[in-house]
Amino acid sequence: MEPVNHIEGRAIPFGRKNIDTDVIIPAKWLKTISREGLGRGAFETLRADPDNLFDSETFKGAPILIAGDNFGCGSSREHAAWALLDLGIKAVIAPSFSDIFSGNAFKNGILTVVMPQEQVDRLLEVAQTDPIAIDLDAQTVTTPFQDRFTFEIDAFRKHCLINGLDEVGLTLARSDAIGAFEGQVAEARPFLAQGTGVPA
C-alpha cells in the first residue's frame, strides 16, 4: 500500500447523496479478483452520459472525490474501493460514509474525510474552478482562498495510511517480535516440530 499524507489536485465535485457500491462499481464487474482495470467500470451508469464529471477533461485523473451523505452504502463489495483506486481517487470527502465502505477504503489506502455539510458545500463550490489540498498529518483540508477545515480521523488509521501499512505491512513491521516469539517457543518446547506445532 502506498503511503498517503499530502493529496493535492482537482477534486471531482460530485456531491450526490446515498451513492451505493453498485453505482460505484456495477455487479457485472465483480467476476474478477484482480484490482487492475476496474476503473473502467467505476460509475459506469453515470458515465454513460457524455457530459459526466468523471470523463471530463477538467477532472480526469483528479485524486479527490467530493461526495454526498452516506457514500458507499449498499453491499460490502471491496471492489468499490479497488475501482476508485484504479480511477485515480486517493481521498473521498463526504458528510458521512457507510462503515463497511470506509473500512474497505482504509484497507486499500484511500483516505475518507468526514466533514460537515456546509464545509462540503464550500469545497464543492471551490472544486468547480480550483484545486484542493488535504494534509493528513495536520488533518486539514485547504483551498487557494484561505479556507482551512480540520477533520478527525482514528489515530490507528492515520498511522497506517501515513506509513503505507496494510494488514500484511503491519504484520511485517512486527517481524522481529514474531521471530523472537518463535525462538522462545522453539527453546521452551523443543519437542515440537519446527513451525508445525505438532510433536516431532
C-alpha atoms as an extended CHARMM CRD file, in Angstrom:
* protein
*
       200  EXT
         1         1  MET       CA              0.0000000000        0.0000000000        0.0000000000  PROA      1               0.0000000000
         2         2  GLU       CA              1.3620000000        3.4220000000       -0.9210000000  PROA      2               0.0000000000
         3         3  PRO       CA              1.7430000000        5.9700000000        1.8900000000  PROA      3               0.0000000000
         4         4  VAL       CA             -0.9650000000        8.6340000000        1.9940000000  PROA      4               0.0000000000
         5         5  ASN       CA             -0.2820000000       12.0290000000        3.5150000000  PROA      5               0.0000000000
         6         6  HSD       CA             -0.4680000000       15.1040000000        1.3030000000  PROA      6               0.0000000000
         7         7  ILE       CA             -3.0240000000       14.9180000000       -1.5070000000  PROA      7               0.0000000000
         8         8  GLU       CA             -3.4600000000       17.9380000000       -3.7450000000  PROA      8               0.0000000000
         9         9  GLY       CA             -5.1670000000       18.4940000000       -7.0770000000  PROA      9               0.0000000000
        10        10  ARG       CA             -8.5050000000       18.8900000000       -8.7230000000  PROA      10              0.0000000000
        11        11  ALA       CA            -11.4330000000       17.3800000000       -6.8630000000  PROA      11              0.0000000000
        12        12  ILE       CA            -14.4430000000       15.9190000000       -8.6430000000  PROA      12              0.0000000000
        13        13  PRO       CA            -17.4450000000       17.9470000000       -7.3560000000  PROA      13              0.0000000000
        14        14  PHE       CA            -19.8380000000       15.0050000000       -7.3630000000  PROA      14              0.0000000000
        15        15  GLY       CA            -21.8920000000       15.7370000000       -4.2630000000  PROA      15              0.0000000000
        16        16  ARG       CA            -24.6680000000       13.1730000000       -4.7480000000  PROA      16              0.0000000000
        17        17  LYS       CA            -26.1480000000       11.5060000000       -1.6520000000  PROA      17              0.0000000000
        18        18  ASN       CA            -26.7070000000        7.7970000000       -0.9670000000  PROA      18              0.0000000000
        19        19  ILE       CA            -24.3630000000        6.5360000000       -3.6870000000  PROA      19              0.0000000000
        20        20  ASP       CA            -24.2060000000        2.7930000000       -3.1510000000  PROA      20              0.0000000000
        21        21  THR       CA            -21.4700000000        0.3750000000       -4.1200000000  PROA      21              0.0000000000
        22        22  ASP       CA            -23.4560000000       -0.8450000000       -7.1160000000  PROA      22              0.0000000000
        23        23  VAL       CA            -23.2370000000        2.6630000000       -8.5540000000  PROA      23              0.0000000000
        24        24  ILE       CA            -19.5260000000        2.8560000000       -7.7360000000  PROA      24              0.0000000000
        25        25  ILE       CA            -18.8860000000       -0.4950000000       -9.4780000000  PROA      25              0.0000000000
        26        26  PRO       CA            -21.7750000000       -2.4300000000      -11.0760000000  PROA      26              0.0000000000
        27        27  ALA       CA            -22.2070000000       -6.1010000000      -10.1910000000  PROA      27              0.0000000000
        28        28  LYS       CA            -21.1330000000       -7.3490000000      -13.6380000000  PROA      28              0.0000000000
        29        29  TRP       CA            -17.5790000000       -6.2320000000      -12.8240000000  PROA      29              0.0000000000
        30        30  LEU       CA            -17.3610000000       -8.4340000000       -9.7170000000  PROA      30              0.0000000000
        31        31  LYS       CA            -16.2960000000      -11.5540000000      -11.6090000000  PROA      31              0.0000000000
        32        32  THR       CA            -12.6440000000      -10.5610000000      -11.4070000000  PROA      32              0.0000000000
        33        33  ILE       CA            -10.3400000000      -10.9310000000       -8.4140000000  PROA      33              0.0000000000
        34        34  SER       CA             -7.8340000000       -8.5300000000       -9.9480000000  PROA      34              0.0000000000
        35        35  ARG       CA             -7.7210000000       -4.9300000000       -8.7830000000  PROA      35              0.0000000000
        36        36  GLU       CA             -6.4790000000       -3.7150000000      -12.1410000000  PROA      36              0.0000000000
        37        37  GLY       CA             -8.8240000000       -2.3860000000      -14.7910000000  PROA      37              0.0000000000
        38        38  LEU       CA            -11.8010000000       -1.7950000000      -12.5040000000  PROA      38              0.0000000000
        39        39  GLY       CA            -11.5210000000        1.9530000000      -13.0600000000  PROA      39              0.0000000000
        40        40  ARG       CA            -13.1250000000        1.3760000000      -16.4690000000  PROA      40              0.0000000000
        41        41  GLY       CA            -16.2720000000        0.2040000000      -14.7170000000  PROA      41              0.0000000000
        42        42  ALA       CA            -16.2990000000        2.8300000000      -11.9670000000  PROA      42              0.0000000000
        43        43  PHE       CA            -19.5560000000        4.8350000000      -12.0670000000  PROA      43              0.0000000000
        44        44  GLU       CA            -20.3230000000        3.1210000000      -15.3670000000  PROA      44              0.0000000000
        45        45  THR       CA            -24.0290000000        4.0020000000      -15.4250000000  PROA      45              0.0000000000
        46        46  LEU       CA            -23.3020000000        7.6720000000      -14.7240000000  PROA      46              0.0000000000
        47        47  ARG       CA            -20.5020000000        7.7620000000      -17.2830000000  PROA      47              0.0000000000
        48        48  ALA       CA            -22.9310000000        6.6970000000      -19.9800000000  PROA      48              0.0000000000
        49        49  ASP       CA            -23.8160000000       10.4010000000      -20.0450000000  PROA      49              0.0000000000
        50        50  PRO       CA            -21.2060000000       12.0370000000      -22.3140000000  PROA      50              0.0000000000
        51        51  ASP       CA            -21.2550000000       15.1380000000      -20.1000000000  PROA      51              0.0000000000
        52        52  ASN       CA            -20.3740000000       13.2470000000      -16.8990000000  PROA      52              0.0000000000
        53        53  LEU       CA            -17.8040000000       14.6950000000      -14.4960000000  PROA      53              0.0000000000
        54        54  PHE       CA            -15.6130000000       11.5810000000      -14.3420000000  PROA      54              0.0000000000
        55        55  ASP       CA            -14.5980000000       11.7170000000      -18.0030000000  PROA      55              0.0000000000
        56        56  SER       CA            -14.4300000000       15.4990000000      -18.2080000000  PROA      56              0.0000000000
        57        57  GLU       CA            -11.0240000000       16.8020000000      -19.2850000000  PROA      57              0.0000000000
        58        58  THR       CA            -11.2050000000       19.1730000000      -16.3060000000  PROA      58              0.0000000000
        59        59  PHE       CA            -11.4940000000       16.3900000000      -13.7340000000  PROA      59              0.0000000000
        60        60  LYS       CA             -9.8690000000       13.4420000000      -15.4880000000  PROA      60              0.0000000000
        61        61  GLY       CA             -7.3080000000       11.9010000000      -13.1500000000  PROA      61              0.0000000000
        62        62  ALA       CA             -8.4390000000       14.0070000000      -10.1740000000  PROA      62              0.0000000000
        63        63  PRO       CA             -7.1390000000       12.4430000000       -6.9110000000  PROA      63              0.0000000000
        64        64  ILE       CA            -10.0350000000       13.6920000000       -4.7490000000  PROA      64              0.0000000000
        65        65  LEU       CA            -13.7550000000       12.9430000000       -4.9190000000  PROA      65              0.0000000000
        66        66  ILE       CA            -16.2440000000       15.1420000000       -3.0790000000  PROA      66              0.0000000000
        67        67  ALA       CA            -19.3960000000       13.1530000000       -2.4170000000  PROA      67              0.0000000000
        68        68  GLY       CA            -22.7030000000       13.4670000000       -0.6140000000  PROA      68              0.0000000000
        69        69  ASP       CA            -24.0360000000       11.9820000000        2.5960000000  PROA      69              0.0000000000
        70        70  ASN       CA            -23.9500000000        8.1810000000        3.1140000000  PROA      70              0.0000000000
        71        71  PHE       CA            -21.3860000000        7.4920000000        0.3970000000  PROA      71              0.0000000000
        72        72  GLY       CA            -20.6290000000        3.8020000000       -0.2020000000  PROA      72              0.0000000000
        73        73  CYS       CA            -23.8580000000        2.4010000000        1.2200000000  PROA      73              0.0000000000
        74        74  GLY       CA            -25.2850000000       -0.9030000000       -0.0240000000  PROA      74              0.0000000000
        75        75  SER       CA            -23.3380000000       -4.1300000000       -0.3690000000  PROA      75              0.0000000000
        76        76  SER       CA            -19.9440000000       -4.7420000000        1.2050000000  PROA      76              0.0000000000
        77        77  ARG       CA            -18.0610000000       -5.2900000000       -2.0620000000  PROA      77              0.0000000000
        78        78  GLU       CA            -14.3740000000       -4.3730000000       -1.7230000000  PROA      78              0.0000000000
        79        79  HSD       CA            -14.3080000000       -3.9330000000       -5.4960000000  PROA      79              0.0000000000
        80        80  ALA       CA            -15.7700000000       -0.4510000000       -4.9060000000  PROA      80              0.0000000000
        81        81  ALA       CA            -12.5480000000        0.6680000000       -3.2320000000  PROA      81              0.0000000000
        82        82  TRP       CA            -10.4740000000       -1.0780000000       -5.9100000000  PROA      82              0.0000000000
        83        83  ALA       CA            -12.4080000000        0.7100000000       -8.6540000000  PROA      83              0.0000000000
        84        84  LEU       CA            -11.8800000000        4.1170000000       -7.0610000000  PROA      84              0.0000000000
        85        85  LEU       CA             -8.1490000000        3.4650000000       -6.7020000000  PROA      85              0.0000000000
        86        86  ASP       CA             -7.8900000000        2.3510000000      -10.3190000000  PROA      86              0.0000000000
        87        87  LEU       CA             -9.7320000000        5.5280000000      -11.3120000000  PROA      87              0.0000000000
        88        88  GLY       CA             -7.0180000000        7.5180000000       -9.5120000000  PROA      88              0.0000000000
        89        89  ILE       CA             -9.0020000000        8.5110000000       -6.4150000000  PROA      89              0.0000000000
        90        90  LYS       CA             -6.8340000000        8.7610000000       -3.2880000000  PROA      90              0.0000000000
        91        91  ALA       CA             -9.3020000000       10.5410000000       -0.9980000000  PROA      91              0.0000000000
        92        92  VAL       CA            -13.0640000000       10.9440000000       -0.6920000000  PROA      92              0.0000000000
        93        93  ILE       CA            -14.6290000000       13.8330000000        1.2220000000  PROA      93              0.0000000000
        94        94  ALA       CA            -18.2520000000       13.4890000000        2.3690000000  PROA      94              0.0000000000
        95        95  PRO       CA            -20.5530000000       14.2700000000        5.3160000000  PROA      95              0.0000000000
        96        96  SER       CA            -20.7530000000       10.5380000000        6.1160000000  PROA      96              0.0000000000
        97        97  PHE       CA            -19.7700000000        7.1160000000        4.8130000000  PROA      97              0.0000000000
        98        98  SER       CA            -21.0450000000        3.5710000000        5.1120000000  PROA      98              0.0000000000
        99        99  ASP       CA            -18.9540000000        1.8890000000        7.8170000000  PROA      99              0.0000000000
       100       100  ILE       CA            -18.1170000000       -1.0880000000        5.6110000000  PROA      100             0.0000000000
       101       101  PHE       CA            -17.0820000000        1.0960000000        2.6770000000  PROA      101             0.0000000000
       102       102  SER       CA            -14.9750000000        3.2880000000        4.9590000000  PROA      102             0.0000000000
       103       103  GLY       CA            -13.2100000000        0.1790000000        6.2840000000  PROA      103             0.0000000000
       104       104  ASN       CA            -12.5750000000       -1.1880000000        2.7960000000  PROA      104             0.0000000000
       105       105  ALA       CA            -11.2910000000        2.1890000000        1.6230000000  PROA      105             0.0000000000
       106       106  PHE       CA             -8.8730000000        2.4020000000        4.5600000000  PROA      106             0.0000000000
       107       107  LYS       CA             -7.5530000000       -1.1280000000        3.9890000000  PROA      107             0.0000000000
       108       108  ASN       CA             -6.8050000000       -0.1940000000        0.3800000000  PROA      108             0.0000000000
       109       109  GLY       CA             -5.1260000000        3.1340000000        1.1070000000  PROA      109             0.0000000000
       110       110  ILE       CA             -7.9910000000        5.5390000000        0.3740000000  PROA      110             0.0000000000
       111       111  LEU       CA             -8.4540000000        8.3830000000        2.8530000000  PROA      111             0.0000000000
       112       112  THR       CA            -12.0860000000        9.0600000000        3.7940000000  PROA      112             0.0000000000
       113       113  VAL       CA            -12.6060000000       12.5480000000        5.2130000000  PROA      113             0.0000000000
       114       114  VAL       CA            -15.8010000000       13.2920000000        7.1410000000  PROA      114             0.0000000000
       115       115  MET       CA            -16.8030000000       16.9580000000        7.1740000000  PROA      115             0.0000000000
       116       116  PRO       CA            -19.9760000000       18.9110000000        7.9670000000  PROA      116             0.0000000000
       117       117  GLN       CA            -22.3190000000       19.5160000000        5.0380000000  PROA      117             0.0000000000
       118       118  GLU       CA            -21.6600000000       23.2720000000        4.9600000000  PROA      118             0.0000000000
       119       119  GLN       CA            -17.9220000000       22.6810000000        4.5750000000  PROA      119             0.0000000000
       120       120  VAL       CA            -18.5320000000       20.0430000000        1.9020000000  PROA      120             0.0000000000
       121       121  ASP       CA            -20.7480000000       22.5560000000        0.0910000000  PROA      121             0.0000000000
       122       122  ARG       CA            -17.9390000000       25.1070000000        0.1620000000  PROA      122             0.0000000000
       123       123  LEU       CA            -15.4800000000       22.5660000000       -1.2400000000  PROA      123             0.0000000000
       124       124  LEU       CA            -17.9550000000       21.6320000000       -3.9720000000  PROA      124             0.0000000000
       125       125  GLU       CA            -18.0230000000       25.2940000000       -4.9380000000  PROA      125             0.0000000000
       126       126  VAL       CA            -14.2320000000       25.6870000000       -4.9490000000  PROA      126             0.0000000000
       127       127  ALA       CA            -13.7150000000       22.4290000000       -6.8360000000  PROA      127             0.0000000000
       128       128  GLN       CA            -15.5510000000       23.8030000000       -9.8540000000  PROA      128             0.0000000000
       129       129  THR       CA            -12.5620000000       26.0030000000      -10.6670000000  PROA      129             0.0000000000
       130       130  ASP       CA             -9.6310000000       25.3550000000       -8.3300000000  PROA      130             0.0000000000
       131       131  PRO       CA             -7.6070000000       22.5810000000       -6.6610000000  PROA      131             0.0000000000
       132       132  ILE       CA             -7.9720000000       21.4030000000       -3.0710000000  PROA      132             0.0000000000
       133       133  ALA       CA             -5.2770000000       20.1530000000       -0.6970000000  PROA      133             0.0000000000
       134       134  ILE       CA             -5.5650000000       17.5370000000        2.0460000000  PROA      134             0.0000000000
       135       135  ASP       CA             -2.8510000000       17.2310000000        4.6950000000  PROA      135             0.0000000000
       136       136  LEU       CA             -3.4050000000       14.0450000000        6.6780000000  PROA      136             0.0000000000
       137       137  ASP       CA             -0.6190000000       14.7610000000        9.1590000000  PROA      137             0.0000000000
       138       138  ALA       CA             -2.1650000000       18.1460000000       10.0520000000  PROA      138             0.0000000000
       139       139  GLN       CA             -5.7070000000       16.8000000000        9.4720000000  PROA      139             0.0000000000
       140       140  THR       CA             -6.6820000000       19.7740000000        7.3350000000  PROA      140             0.0000000000
       141       141  VAL       CA             -8.3700000000       20.4750000000        4.0260000000  PROA      141             0.0000000000
       142       142  THR       CA             -7.3960000000       23.7930000000        2.4410000000  PROA      142             0.0000000000
       143       143  THR       CA             -8.1950000000       25.8080000000       -0.6720000000  PROA      143             0.0000000000
       144       144  PRO       CA             -6.4230000000       28.6420000000       -2.5290000000  PROA      144             0.0000000000
       145       145  PHE       CA             -8.9780000000       31.0130000000       -0.9830000000  PROA      145             0.0000000000
       146       146  GLN       CA             -7.7050000000       30.6490000000        2.5980000000  PROA      146             0.0000000000
       147       147  ASP       CA            -10.3510000000       28.1090000000        3.5680000000  PROA      147             0.0000000000
       148       148  ARG       CA             -8.9110000000       25.8060000000        6.2160000000  PROA      148             0.0000000000
       149       149  PHE       CA            -11.0690000000       23.0000000000        7.5650000000  PROA      149             0.0000000000
       150       150  THR       CA             -9.9700000000       20.4260000000       10.1300000000  PROA      150             0.0000000000
       151       151  PHE       CA            -11.1730000000       16.8370000000       10.3170000000  PROA      151             0.0000000000
       152       152  GLU       CA            -10.9760000000       13.9510000000       12.7590000000  PROA      152             0.0000000000
       153       153  ILE       CA             -9.5500000000       10.5240000000       11.9940000000  PROA      153             0.0000000000
       154       154  ASP       CA             -8.8620000000        7.4210000000       14.0530000000  PROA      154             0.0000000000
       155       155  ALA       CA             -5.2310000000        7.5150000000       15.2240000000  PROA      155             0.0000000000
       156       156  PHE       CA             -4.5430000000        3.9180000000       14.1360000000  PROA      156             0.0000000000
       157       157  ARG       CA             -5.9110000000        4.5420000000       10.6380000000  PROA      157             0.0000000000
       158       158  LYS       CA             -3.8930000000        7.7360000000       10.3630000000  PROA      158             0.0000000000
       159       159  HSD       CA             -0.6970000000        5.8990000000       11.3460000000  PROA      159             0.0000000000
       160       160  CYS       CA             -1.3290000000        3.1200000000        8.8290000000  PROA      160             0.0000000000
       161       161  LEU       CA             -2.1530000000        5.4740000000        5.9530000000  PROA      161             0.0000000000
       162       162  ILE       CA              0.8130000000        7.7890000000        6.5110000000  PROA      162             0.0000000000
       163       163  ASN       CA              3.1830000000        4.8140000000        6.7100000000  PROA      163             0.0000000000
       164       164  GLY       CA              1.5760000000        2.8050000000        3.9080000000  PROA      164             0.0000000000
       165       165  LEU       CA              0.7650000000       -0.1290000000        6.1720000000  PROA      165             0.0000000000
       166       166  ASP       CA             -1.9660000000       -2.5450000000        5.1520000000  PROA      166             0.0000000000
       167       167  GLU       CA             -2.6470000000       -5.7250000000        7.1470000000  PROA      167             0.0000000000
       168       168  VAL       CA              0.3420000000       -7.5140000000        5.5830000000  PROA      168             0.0000000000
       169       169  GLY       CA              2.5500000000       -4.4880000000        6.1700000000  PROA      169             0.0000000000
       170       170  LEU       CA              1.5130000000       -4.3190000000        9.8230000000  PROA      170             0.0000000000
       171       171  THR       CA              2.4740000000       -7.9720000000       10.2600000000  PROA      171             0.0000000000
       172       172  LEU       CA              5.8280000000       -7.4980000000        8.5320000000  PROA      172             0.0000000000
       173       173  ALA       CA              6.5460000000       -4.4680000000       10.7250000000  PROA      173             0.0000000000
       174       174  ARG       CA              6.4080000000       -6.8380000000       13.7120000000  PROA      174             0.0000000000
       175       175  SER       CA              8.6200000000       -9.4840000000       12.0960000000  PROA      175             0.0000000000
       176       176  ASP       CA             11.3990000000       -9.1050000000       14.7080000000  PROA      176             0.0000000000
       177       177  ALA       CA              8.9520000000       -9.5870000000       17.5910000000  PROA      177             0.0000000000
       178       178  ILE       CA              7.3230000000      -12.5340000000       15.7930000000  PROA      178             0.0000000000
       179       179  GLY       CA             10.7570000000      -14.1110000000       15.1830000000  PROA      179             0.0000000000
       180       180  ALA       CA             11.7340000000      -13.6160000000       18.8240000000  PROA      180             0.0000000000
       181       181  PHE       CA              8.4960000000      -15.2540000000       19.9790000000  PROA      181             0.0000000000
       182       182  GLU       CA              9.0130000000      -18.2060000000       17.6360000000  PROA      182             0.0000000000
       183       183  GLY       CA             12.5350000000      -18.5810000000       19.0300000000  PROA      183             0.0000000000
       184       184  GLN       CA             11.1990000000      -18.6440000000       22.5870000000  PROA      184             0.0000000000
       185       185  VAL       CA              8.6400000000      -21.2800000000       21.6460000000  PROA      185             0.0000000000
       186       186  ALA       CA             11.2970000000      -23.4440000000       19.9840000000  PROA      186             0.0000000000
       187       187  GLU       CA             13.5170000000      -23.1660000000       23.0660000000  PROA      187             0.0000000000
       188       188  ALA       CA             10.7300000000      -23.8390000000       25.5540000000  PROA      188             0.0000000000
       189       189  ARG       CA              9.1850000000      -26.7020000000       23.5580000000  PROA      189             0.0000000000
       190       190  PRO       CA             11.9320000000      -28.4500000000       21.5850000000  PROA      190             0.0000000000
       191       191  PHE       CA              9.6990000000      -31.4990000000       21.2810000000  PROA      191             0.0000000000
       192       192  LEU       CA              7.5400000000      -29.6550000000       18.7270000000  PROA      192             0.0000000000
       193       193  ALA       CA              8.4780000000      -29.9610000000       15.0910000000  PROA      193             0.0000000000
       194       194  GLN       CA              9.8090000000      -26.6960000000       13.6690000000  PROA      194             0.0000000000
       195       195  GLY       CA              6.9400000000      -24.4240000000       12.6310000000  PROA      195             0.0000000000
       196       196  THR       CA              4.1770000000      -27.0530000000       12.7350000000  PROA      196             0.0000000000
       197       197  GLY       CA              3.0140000000      -27.0820000000       16.3360000000  PROA      197             0.0000000000
       198       198  VAL       CA              2.8760000000      -30.9010000000       16.0450000000  PROA      198             0.0000000000
       199       199  PRO       CA              5.0710000000      -33.2180000000       18.1630000000  PROA      199             0.0000000000
       200       200  ALA       CA              8.0400000000      -34.4780000000       16.1890000000  PROA      200             0.0000000000
